[in-house]
Coordinates of C-alpha atoms in Angstrom, one line a residue:
Chain H
M1 CA -95.7 -63.1 -86.3
K2 CA -92.6 -64.7 -84.7
A3 CA -90.8 -63.9 -88.0
L4 CA -91.7 -60.3 -87.8
I5 CA -91.1 -59.7 -84.3
G6 CA -88.3 -61.9 -84.1
R7 CA -86.6 -60.2 -87.0
W8 CA -86.9 -56.7 -85.3
I9 CA -85.6 -57.7 -81.8
G10 CA -83.2 -60.1 -83.6
L11 CA -84.4 -63.4 -82.3
E12 CA -83.6 -65.0 -85.8
G13 CA -79.8 -64.7 -85.0
G14 CA -77.6 -67.4 -83.7
V15 CA -79.4 -70.5 -84.2
V16 CA -77.9 -73.6 -82.6
S17 CA -76.7 -76.2 -85.3
K18 CA -78.7 -79.3 -84.7
E19 CA -76.1 -81.3 -86.6
K20 CA -74.7 -84.0 -84.4
G21 CA -71.0 -84.8 -83.9
K22 CA -69.7 -81.3 -84.3
K23 CA -67.4 -80.0 -81.7
R24 CA -68.3 -76.4 -80.7
N25 CA -65.1 -74.1 -80.4
E26 CA -64.8 -71.0 -78.1
L27 CA -66.6 -68.6 -80.3
G28 CA -69.8 -70.5 -80.2
T29 CA -69.3 -71.7 -83.8
F30 CA -68.5 -75.2 -85.2
K31 CA -65.2 -76.0 -86.2
N32 CA -66.4 -78.0 -89.3
L33 CA -68.9 -75.4 -90.6
G34 CA -66.6 -74.1 -93.2
G35 CA -65.3 -70.5 -93.3
R36 CA -68.0 -68.5 -94.8
R37 CA -70.7 -70.3 -92.8
S38 CA -68.9 -70.1 -89.8
E39 CA -68.4 -66.4 -90.0
L40 CA -72.1 -65.8 -90.7
F41 CA -73.2 -67.7 -87.6
Y42 CA -70.9 -65.8 -85.6
N43 CA -72.0 -62.5 -87.1
N44 CA -75.7 -63.3 -86.3
A45 CA -75.0 -64.3 -82.8
M46 CA -73.0 -61.3 -82.1
S47 CA -75.6 -59.1 -83.7
L48 CA -78.3 -60.9 -81.7
Y49 CA -76.3 -60.3 -78.4
R50 CA -75.9 -56.6 -79.2
R51 CA -79.6 -56.1 -80.0
I52 CA -80.4 -57.8 -76.6
Q53 CA -78.1 -55.5 -74.9
L54 CA -79.8 -52.4 -76.4
A55 CA -83.2 -53.8 -75.9
V56 CA -82.7 -54.3 -72.3
V57 CA -81.2 -50.9 -71.8
F58 CA -83.8 -49.1 -73.7
F59 CA -86.7 -50.9 -71.8
L60 CA -85.0 -49.9 -68.5
S61 CA -84.5 -46.6 -69.7
A62 CA -88.2 -46.5 -71.0
M63 CA -89.3 -47.9 -67.5
L64 CA -87.6 -45.0 -65.7
V65 CA -88.5 -42.2 -67.8
L66 CA -92.4 -43.2 -68.2
G67 CA -92.4 -44.3 -64.4
L68 CA -91.0 -40.8 -63.2
S69 CA -93.2 -38.9 -65.8
A70 CA -96.3 -40.5 -64.6
L71 CA -95.7 -38.6 -61.4
M72 CA -97.2 -35.9 -63.2
R73 CA -100.5 -37.8 -63.9
P74 CA -102.6 -37.9 -60.9
P75 CA -104.7 -39.7 -59.2
S76 CA -103.3 -43.0 -60.5
Y77 CA -99.6 -41.8 -61.2
E78 CA -99.4 -44.5 -63.5
I79 CA -98.9 -45.0 -67.4
F80 CA -100.0 -48.6 -67.0
P81 CA -98.0 -50.7 -66.5
F82 CA -95.2 -48.3 -65.9
Y83 CA -95.7 -46.9 -62.4
S84 CA -93.6 -44.3 -60.2
W85 CA -93.5 -46.7 -57.4
S86 CA -94.8 -43.8 -55.5
M87 CA -96.4 -45.9 -52.8
F88 CA -96.2 -44.2 -49.1
A89 CA -93.9 -41.6 -50.5
L90 CA -95.8 -39.0 -48.6
V91 CA -95.7 -39.4 -44.7
P92 CA -99.1 -38.4 -43.7
G93 CA -99.5 -35.6 -41.3
E94 CA -102.9 -33.7 -40.4
K95 CA -105.1 -34.2 -43.4
D96 CA -108.9 -34.2 -44.5
Q97 CA -110.5 -37.5 -43.7
F98 CA -113.8 -38.6 -44.7
Y99 CA -115.9 -41.1 -42.6
A100 CA -118.8 -43.0 -44.0
M101 CA -121.3 -43.9 -41.4
V102 CA -123.9 -46.5 -42.1
G103 CA -127.1 -47.6 -40.3
N104 CA -130.3 -45.9 -39.3
D105 CA -130.6 -42.5 -38.1
G106 CA -129.3 -42.1 -34.6
A107 CA -127.5 -45.5 -34.9
W108 CA -124.7 -44.9 -36.9
V109 CA -121.8 -47.2 -37.1
E110 CA -118.4 -46.3 -38.9
F111 CA -118.1 -48.2 -42.1
T112 CA -114.7 -50.0 -41.4
R113 CA -116.5 -51.4 -38.2
A114 CA -119.8 -52.2 -39.9
G115 CA -118.8 -55.9 -41.1
G116 CA -122.3 -57.1 -40.9
L117 CA -124.0 -54.4 -42.4
V118 CA -122.0 -53.4 -45.5
Y119 CA -119.7 -55.6 -48.1
Q120 CA -115.9 -55.4 -47.7
A121 CA -116.0 -53.1 -44.7
Q122 CA -112.0 -53.4 -44.3
S123 CA -111.3 -52.8 -48.0
V124 CA -108.6 -50.3 -48.9
V125 CA -110.5 -49.8 -52.3
A126 CA -113.6 -48.8 -50.4
Y127 CA -111.7 -46.3 -48.3
N128 CA -110.5 -44.7 -51.6
V129 CA -113.8 -44.7 -52.9
I130 CA -115.4 -42.9 -49.6
Q131 CA -112.4 -40.5 -49.9
K132 CA -113.3 -39.6 -53.4
L133 CA -116.9 -39.2 -52.8
G134 CA -116.3 -37.1 -49.8
R135 CA -113.9 -34.8 -51.7
A136 CA -116.5 -34.4 -54.4
A137 CA -119.2 -33.4 -52.0
L138 CA -117.1 -31.1 -50.1
E139 CA -116.2 -29.2 -53.5
N140 CA -119.7 -29.4 -54.6
D141 CA -118.5 -31.5 -57.6
S142 CA -121.9 -33.1 -58.7
E143 CA -120.7 -35.0 -61.5
G144 CA -117.9 -36.7 -59.2
V145 CA -120.6 -37.2 -56.6
A146 CA -122.9 -39.1 -58.9
N147 CA -120.2 -41.3 -60.2
W148 CA -118.5 -42.2 -56.8
R149 CA -121.8 -42.6 -55.2
Q150 CA -122.8 -45.0 -57.6
Q151 CA -119.7 -47.1 -57.0
F152 CA -120.0 -46.9 -53.3
E153 CA -123.6 -47.8 -53.3
K154 CA -123.3 -50.6 -56.0
N155 CA -120.1 -52.2 -54.5
Y156 CA -120.4 -51.9 -50.8
L157 CA -123.9 -51.1 -49.6
P158 CA -126.9 -53.4 -49.3
P159 CA -130.2 -52.2 -50.5
G160 CA -132.2 -50.3 -48.0
T161 CA -129.1 -48.9 -46.1
S162 CA -128.8 -45.3 -45.1
F163 CA -125.4 -43.5 -44.9
Q164 CA -123.7 -40.2 -44.2
I165 CA -120.1 -38.9 -45.3
Q166 CA -118.7 -37.0 -42.4
H167 CA -115.4 -34.8 -42.7
R168 CA -112.7 -33.7 -40.2
R169 CA -109.0 -32.9 -40.4
V170 CA -107.2 -35.5 -38.3
D171 CA -103.6 -36.4 -37.5
P172 CA -103.4 -40.2 -38.1
L173 CA -101.1 -40.7 -35.0
T174 CA -103.4 -38.9 -32.5
R175 CA -106.4 -40.4 -34.2
F176 CA -104.7 -44.0 -33.6
Q177 CA -104.1 -43.2 -29.9
Q178 CA -107.9 -41.9 -29.4
E179 CA -109.1 -45.0 -31.3
R180 CA -107.1 -47.3 -29.0
R181 CA -108.5 -45.5 -26.0
G182 CA -111.8 -46.5 -27.3
T183 CA -113.4 -42.9 -28.3
G184 CA -114.6 -44.2 -31.5
V185 CA -115.0 -41.7 -34.3
P186 CA -113.6 -38.3 -33.7
D187 CA -115.5 -35.2 -32.4
G188 CA -116.4 -32.2 -34.5
L189 CA -117.3 -34.1 -37.5
T190 CA -119.1 -32.2 -40.3
V191 CA -121.8 -34.1 -42.3
V192 CA -121.1 -33.5 -46.0
M193 CA -123.7 -35.8 -47.7
E194 CA -126.4 -37.9 -46.6
G195 CA -128.1 -40.8 -48.9
K196 CA -130.3 -43.7 -48.6
M197 CA -130.0 -46.7 -50.9
A198 CA -133.3 -47.8 -52.5
P199 CA -135.0 -51.0 -50.9
Chain W
M1 CA -74.9 -47.7 -81.1
T2 CA -71.4 -49.2 -80.2
G3 CA -70.4 -46.0 -78.4
W4 CA -73.7 -46.2 -76.2
I5 CA -72.6 -49.7 -75.3
Q6 CA -69.0 -48.5 -74.2
G7 CA -70.3 -45.7 -72.4
L8 CA -72.6 -48.0 -70.4
R9 CA -69.4 -50.5 -69.9
K10 CA -67.6 -47.4 -68.4
V11 CA -70.6 -46.6 -66.2
R12 CA -70.6 -50.2 -65.0
G13 CA -66.9 -50.3 -64.4
A14 CA -67.4 -46.9 -62.4
L15 CA -69.9 -48.6 -60.3
G16 CA -68.0 -51.9 -60.0
S17 CA -66.5 -53.1 -56.9
A18 CA -62.9 -52.7 -55.7
H19 CA -62.9 -56.4 -55.7
P20 CA -64.9 -57.8 -58.6
M21 CA -66.0 -61.3 -58.2
A22 CA -62.8 -63.6 -59.1
G23 CA -62.8 -67.0 -60.2
P24 CA -62.9 -68.6 -63.7
I25 CA -65.2 -66.3 -65.7
F26 CA -66.3 -69.0 -68.4
R27 CA -67.1 -71.6 -65.8
R28 CA -69.4 -69.0 -63.9
Q29 CA -70.9 -68.4 -67.3
E30 CA -71.3 -72.2 -68.0
Q31 CA -73.2 -72.5 -64.3
G32 CA -75.1 -69.4 -64.7
F33 CA -76.2 -70.5 -68.1
H34 CA -77.6 -73.7 -66.7
F35 CA -79.0 -72.0 -63.6
C36 CA -80.8 -69.7 -65.9
R37 CA -82.2 -72.3 -68.1
M38 CA -84.0 -73.9 -65.3
L39 CA -85.2 -70.3 -64.0
V40 CA -87.5 -69.4 -66.9
P41 CA -90.0 -72.5 -66.7
A42 CA -89.7 -71.7 -62.8
F43 CA -90.8 -68.0 -63.4
Y44 CA -93.7 -69.0 -65.7
G45 CA -94.6 -71.7 -63.1
L46 CA -95.2 -68.9 -60.6
M47 CA -97.4 -67.2 -63.3
F48 CA -99.3 -70.3 -63.7
F49 CA -99.8 -70.5 -59.8
S50 CA -101.1 -67.1 -59.8
A51 CA -103.4 -67.8 -62.6
M52 CA -104.7 -71.1 -60.7
Q53 CA -105.1 -69.1 -57.5
I54 CA -108.0 -66.8 -59.1
L55 CA -110.1 -69.7 -60.5
P56 CA -112.7 -69.4 -57.6
F57 CA -113.2 -65.7 -58.5
W58 CA -113.8 -66.1 -62.3
E59 CA -117.4 -65.8 -61.8
G60 CA -117.0 -62.6 -59.6
I61 CA -114.9 -61.1 -62.2
M62 CA -117.0 -61.9 -65.1
S63 CA -120.1 -60.4 -63.3
R64 CA -118.4 -56.9 -63.2
T65 CA -120.0 -54.2 -65.4
Q66 CA -119.2 -50.9 -63.9
L67 CA -115.6 -50.8 -65.2
Q68 CA -113.3 -48.1 -66.1
L69 CA -111.3 -49.9 -68.8
L70 CA -107.4 -49.3 -68.8
W71 CA -106.0 -48.9 -72.4
P72 CA -105.0 -52.9 -72.8
V73 CA -108.6 -53.7 -72.5
M74 CA -110.3 -50.9 -74.1
W75 CA -111.6 -53.3 -76.9
L76 CA -113.7 -55.0 -74.5
D77 CA -116.0 -52.0 -74.7
G78 CA -116.8 -52.9 -78.4
I79 CA -117.7 -56.5 -77.9
L80 CA -119.8 -58.7 -75.6
M81 CA -118.2 -58.0 -72.2
Q82 CA -118.5 -61.2 -70.4
E83 CA -117.4 -63.3 -73.3
G84 CA -114.1 -60.9 -73.6
I85 CA -113.5 -61.4 -69.9
L86 CA -113.9 -65.1 -70.2
G87 CA -111.2 -65.0 -73.2
I88 CA -108.8 -62.9 -71.0
L89 CA -109.1 -65.4 -68.1
I90 CA -108.7 -68.2 -70.3
L91 CA -105.7 -66.7 -72.2
Y92 CA -103.9 -66.1 -68.6
L93 CA -104.6 -69.7 -67.5
V94 CA -103.6 -71.5 -70.7
G95 CA -100.9 -69.1 -71.7
S96 CA -99.0 -69.4 -68.3
G97 CA -99.7 -73.2 -68.3
L98 CA -98.2 -73.8 -71.7
A99 CA -95.2 -71.3 -71.0
M100 CA -94.4 -73.3 -68.0
V101 CA -94.0 -76.5 -70.0
L102 CA -92.7 -75.1 -73.3
P103 CA -91.1 -71.9 -72.6
Q104 CA -88.8 -72.2 -75.7
W105 CA -91.5 -71.3 -78.1
F106 CA -91.6 -67.4 -78.7
V107 CA -95.3 -67.6 -79.4
I108 CA -96.3 -69.5 -76.1
R109 CA -94.1 -66.8 -74.1
L110 CA -96.0 -64.0 -76.3
L111 CA -99.4 -65.9 -75.1
A112 CA -98.4 -66.0 -71.5
F113 CA -97.5 -62.2 -71.7
L114 CA -100.5 -61.2 -73.2
G115 CA -102.5 -63.1 -70.9
V116 CA -101.1 -61.7 -67.5
F117 CA -100.9 -58.1 -69.2
S118 CA -104.8 -58.2 -70.0
F119 CA -105.8 -59.9 -66.8
W120 CA -104.1 -57.4 -64.7
A121 CA -105.2 -54.5 -66.8
L122 CA -108.8 -56.1 -66.5
N123 CA -108.5 -56.5 -62.6
N124 CA -107.4 -53.0 -62.4
S125 CA -110.1 -51.5 -64.2
T126 CA -112.2 -50.6 -61.1
G127 CA -110.8 -47.3 -60.3
K128 CA -107.8 -48.2 -58.2
I129 CA -104.7 -49.9 -59.7
G130 CA -102.9 -52.6 -57.7
H131 CA -99.2 -53.6 -58.1
S132 CA -98.6 -57.0 -57.0
L133 CA -98.4 -58.3 -60.5
H134 CA -96.6 -55.2 -62.3
L135 CA -93.2 -57.0 -61.8
M136 CA -94.4 -60.1 -63.3
I137 CA -96.0 -58.4 -66.3
L138 CA -92.5 -56.5 -66.9
I139 CA -90.3 -59.5 -66.4
S140 CA -92.6 -61.5 -69.0
F141 CA -91.9 -58.9 -71.6
V142 CA -88.3 -59.0 -70.9
L143 CA -88.4 -62.6 -71.3
L144 CA -89.6 -62.4 -74.9
W145 CA -86.3 -61.5 -76.0
L146 CA -84.7 -64.9 -75.2
P147 CA -82.7 -65.9 -78.2
T148 CA -83.7 -68.9 -80.2
G149 CA -81.7 -72.0 -78.9
W150 CA -81.4 -70.7 -75.2
H151 CA -83.0 -73.9 -74.0
S152 CA -80.3 -76.2 -75.6
P153 CA -77.6 -77.4 -73.3
N154 CA -75.3 -77.0 -76.3
A155 CA -75.9 -73.6 -77.2
G156 CA -73.0 -71.5 -78.1
R157 CA -71.3 -68.9 -76.0
M158 CA -73.0 -66.0 -77.8
I159 CA -76.3 -67.5 -76.9
R160 CA -75.3 -68.1 -73.4
S161 CA -74.3 -64.5 -72.9
S162 CA -77.5 -63.4 -74.4
L163 CA -79.6 -65.4 -72.0
L164 CA -77.7 -64.2 -69.3
W165 CA -78.1 -60.6 -70.4
V166 CA -81.8 -61.2 -70.5
I167 CA -82.0 -62.6 -67.0
G168 CA -79.8 -59.6 -66.0
G169 CA -82.3 -57.3 -67.7
A170 CA -85.1 -59.1 -65.8
Q171 CA -83.1 -58.5 -62.4
A172 CA -82.6 -55.0 -63.5
V173 CA -86.2 -54.4 -63.8
M174 CA -87.1 -55.8 -60.5
L175 CA -84.0 -53.5 -58.7
L176 CA -84.9 -50.5 -60.7
S177 CA -88.5 -50.6 -59.5
Y178 CA -87.3 -50.7 -55.8
S179 CA -84.9 -47.8 -56.5
M180 CA -87.6 -45.7 -58.2
A181 CA -89.9 -46.2 -54.9
G182 CA -86.7 -45.0 -52.8
L183 CA -86.1 -42.1 -55.1
V184 CA -89.7 -40.9 -55.0
K185 CA -89.7 -41.4 -51.2
L186 CA -86.6 -39.3 -51.0
I187 CA -87.8 -36.6 -53.4
A188 CA -91.3 -36.5 -51.4
G189 CA -89.3 -36.4 -48.0
L190 CA -87.3 -33.4 -49.1
A191 CA -90.3 -31.7 -50.3
Q192 CA -92.2 -32.2 -47.1
L193 CA -89.0 -31.4 -45.1
V194 CA -88.9 -27.8 -46.8
Q195 CA -92.7 -27.3 -46.1
G196 CA -92.2 -28.2 -42.4
E197 CA -94.6 -31.3 -42.6
P198 CA -93.8 -34.9 -41.1
N199 CA -91.4 -36.6 -43.5
V200 CA -89.3 -39.5 -43.9
F201 CA -86.4 -38.4 -42.1
F202 CA -88.5 -38.0 -38.9
P203 CA -88.3 -40.9 -36.5
D204 CA -92.0 -41.3 -36.5
A205 CA -92.4 -41.7 -40.4
L206 CA -93.0 -45.3 -40.1
A207 CA -95.4 -45.0 -37.2
R208 CA -97.6 -42.5 -39.2
H209 CA -97.6 -44.9 -42.2
V210 CA -98.7 -47.8 -39.9
A211 CA -101.3 -45.8 -38.0
D212 CA -102.8 -44.2 -41.3
R213 CA -103.1 -47.4 -42.9
L214 CA -104.7 -49.3 -39.9
L215 CA -107.2 -46.6 -39.7
Q216 CA -108.1 -46.8 -43.4
T217 CA -108.8 -50.4 -43.2
G218 CA -110.0 -50.5 -39.7
S219 CA -107.9 -53.7 -39.2
E220 CA -105.2 -54.9 -36.5
S221 CA -101.7 -56.2 -37.2
W222 CA -99.3 -58.3 -35.2
V223 CA -96.2 -55.6 -34.9
G224 CA -98.3 -52.3 -36.1
E225 CA -98.8 -51.3 -32.3
I226 CA -95.1 -51.8 -31.2
L227 CA -93.8 -49.8 -34.0
I228 CA -96.1 -46.8 -33.1
D229 CA -95.3 -46.9 -29.5
H230 CA -91.5 -47.5 -30.1
L231 CA -90.0 -45.0 -32.5
W232 CA -86.4 -46.0 -31.8
I233 CA -87.5 -49.2 -33.5
S234 CA -89.5 -47.8 -36.4
G235 CA -87.4 -44.8 -37.3
P236 CA -84.3 -46.9 -38.1
L237 CA -86.2 -49.5 -39.8
M238 CA -87.6 -46.9 -42.0
W239 CA -84.1 -45.3 -42.8
F240 CA -82.8 -48.8 -43.5
T241 CA -85.5 -49.6 -45.7
L242 CA -85.1 -46.2 -47.5
Y243 CA -81.4 -46.9 -48.0
I244 CA -81.9 -50.5 -49.4
E245 CA -84.6 -49.4 -51.8
F246 CA -82.7 -46.5 -53.1
F247 CA -79.6 -48.4 -53.8
A248 CA -81.3 -51.6 -54.8
I249 CA -80.2 -50.8 -58.5
W250 CA -76.5 -51.1 -57.3
A251 CA -76.8 -54.8 -56.6
V252 CA -77.3 -55.3 -60.5
F253 CA -73.5 -54.3 -60.8
R254 CA -72.3 -56.3 -57.6
P255 CA -73.7 -59.7 -57.8
R256 CA -72.5 -60.4 -54.5
L257 CA -74.8 -58.1 -52.8
Q258 CA -77.8 -59.7 -54.6
P259 CA -78.8 -62.2 -52.2
W260 CA -78.4 -59.9 -49.2
F261 CA -80.5 -57.1 -50.9
A262 CA -82.8 -59.8 -51.9
A263 CA -83.1 -60.9 -48.3
A264 CA -83.5 -57.5 -47.1
L265 CA -86.4 -56.6 -49.6
I266 CA -88.2 -60.0 -48.7
S267 CA -88.0 -59.3 -45.1
F268 CA -89.2 -55.7 -46.0
H269 CA -92.2 -57.2 -47.6
I270 CA -93.0 -59.6 -44.7
G271 CA -92.5 -56.6 -42.4
S272 CA -95.1 -54.7 -44.2
Y273 CA -97.5 -57.5 -43.9
F274 CA -97.2 -57.8 -40.1
S275 CA -97.3 -54.1 -39.6
M276 CA -99.7 -52.8 -42.3
T277 CA -101.3 -56.1 -43.6
I278 CA -100.0 -55.3 -47.1
I279 CA -98.9 -58.3 -48.9
F280 CA -96.7 -58.8 -52.2
P281 CA -96.0 -62.4 -52.3
Q282 CA -95.4 -62.6 -56.0
N283 CA -92.5 -60.1 -55.7
C284 CA -91.1 -62.1 -52.6
V285 CA -90.8 -65.3 -54.9
L286 CA -89.4 -63.3 -57.7
L287 CA -86.8 -61.8 -55.6
G288 CA -85.9 -65.1 -54.3
L289 CA -85.6 -66.7 -57.9
F290 CA -84.0 -64.1 -59.5
L291 CA -81.8 -62.5 -56.9
A292 CA -81.2 -64.5 -53.6
A293 CA -80.4 -67.8 -55.7
Q294 CA -77.8 -65.7 -57.8
P295 CA -78.8 -67.4 -61.1
T296 CA -76.5 -65.0 -63.4
V297 CA -73.5 -66.3 -61.7
G298 CA -74.3 -69.9 -61.2
G299 CA -75.3 -70.0 -57.6
W300 CA -74.0 -68.8 -54.3
Q301 CA -70.3 -67.9 -53.7
K302 CA -68.3 -68.1 -50.8
L303 CA -69.3 -65.5 -48.1
D304 CA -66.7 -62.9 -47.4
I305 CA -68.0 -60.3 -45.2
R306 CA -65.2 -57.8 -45.9
K307 CA -65.9 -57.6 -49.6
L308 CA -69.5 -57.6 -49.1
L309 CA -69.3 -54.6 -47.0
E310 CA -66.9 -52.9 -49.6
D311 CA -69.3 -53.6 -52.2
L312 CA -72.3 -51.8 -50.1
P313 CA -73.0 -48.2 -51.6
G314 CA -71.3 -45.5 -49.5
M315 CA -68.9 -48.2 -47.8
G316 CA -66.5 -49.0 -50.7
W317 CA -64.8 -45.6 -50.8
C318 CA -64.2 -45.6 -47.0
F319 CA -62.4 -48.9 -47.4
R320 CA -60.5 -47.4 -50.5
F321 CA -59.5 -44.2 -48.6
R322 CA -58.3 -46.5 -45.6
S323 CA -56.3 -48.7 -48.0
K324 CA -54.7 -45.6 -49.8
V325 CA -53.8 -44.0 -46.5
W326 CA -52.3 -47.4 -45.3
Q327 CA -50.4 -47.8 -48.5
R328 CA -49.1 -44.0 -48.6
G329 CA -47.4 -44.8 -45.2
S330 CA -45.5 -47.7 -46.6
R331 CA -43.4 -48.8 -49.4
P332 CA -43.0 -52.4 -50.9
G333 CA -40.5 -54.4 -49.1
I334 CA -40.2 -51.8 -46.4
D335 CA -42.1 -52.3 -43.1
R336 CA -44.2 -49.5 -41.6
P337 CA -42.1 -48.0 -38.7
Q338 CA -43.6 -49.0 -35.4
S339 CA -44.4 -46.3 -32.9
G340 CA -41.6 -45.7 -30.6
T341 CA -39.0 -47.2 -33.3
P342 CA -36.2 -44.5 -33.7
V343 CA -36.1 -43.8 -37.5

């Protein structure tokens, strides 16, 4: 395998001589190797050097092209492992927000505050699953609801837990100030789906 | 082929500093070569450390069943899932451990690459893709091109140059990823500006990101509220980050900038943790090893603030313009006339 891949990317070129007592000159060859052998050695090393240059430039170009073209591949924006690095690119303004409320009827607790009732209450992955579930429910996408509900229930809810997914458009800065004043979840939420885990 | 390389050399020349790093070039190559020889096992040491850190989670990873497999681990679908996952975990641990000790063996470097690549694909097959190991994967791929004999202290000049090119490639991979992040932020910011939405050019951009993130996770941070309340701090911080990110690739061509860009990017990661609880520890160590330590030029050079400022993107032409104006008014051997001096 090394021979195959090595021949392609030129790893076989420019092998260092293990012969002892030979003085290296400026070109990386050996003075007493003899003309033809010395020339071959130099050519191999030069060819290796060129191939490495090309490989690095090609890889960087591929990284740029594939990464940026991944911007047209939502939702991950990625051709793994080439990513567009579009993290925090869009500044959040007013947007649709879905809240998972868990507990029993009449005593709902917001998911991120329900550390004792659910698994991984502060996980950003859970947040993304809730948003996708809420979006699917809002758009009556039954297949999406089934898929994301299964993930939500299996990974984050213990058996017997009731939950609601509620929706509202909110501005993060305004919402953060409200939250700091202790007003809890925002007013005017619309319930987009309800469910209960089997005991 | 040669034309391409010559073209790229012209680009490098155009991006080059007004005052390229002086000094004995062959001695710097010698120093850089020995520095990079040590850097390669250090990189695999970091990979091994990352592999060791997930040991307590092996059982949890193996018990996963609801997976949306990414393409590098699609083959798990056809075999016994648990055994396959165990094989990937062992490959990651053993491959990176061996590569730390014997990085001169191509096959071992290949095993380490396959281990970290498969593990990260498996770990991200849950619906959301994380990015803390992406740079490590890309660099371990670049390190596959290390030439035979790179580890020998008696390697010839071409081998030394090749090693320095590979390490330079790894530096470029890291910096390009930050430049891409800056580019995408810039494009998205312009699009949002045109649509009249909040955008990266507004002073509340960072405050909005912090508020949104803290609401998503219901968590608290040390400096999050300060950044939200004081836009005169968070606004310039966001713009400075955008500048550093967008021009990060510049530092590949200007080694004097590398440690300072690395320090700025590490500070950005530390700041992200204290404001938004997002952490990229591997990236910070990689920035430290591959850029802050200046491996390709053999370690730190004497600090010259004027030359450093001239190297900064957007600053060099200011200095050149100033120098040209100055030179136009004077001739060799003739002093500039002083104000009030009769001509």
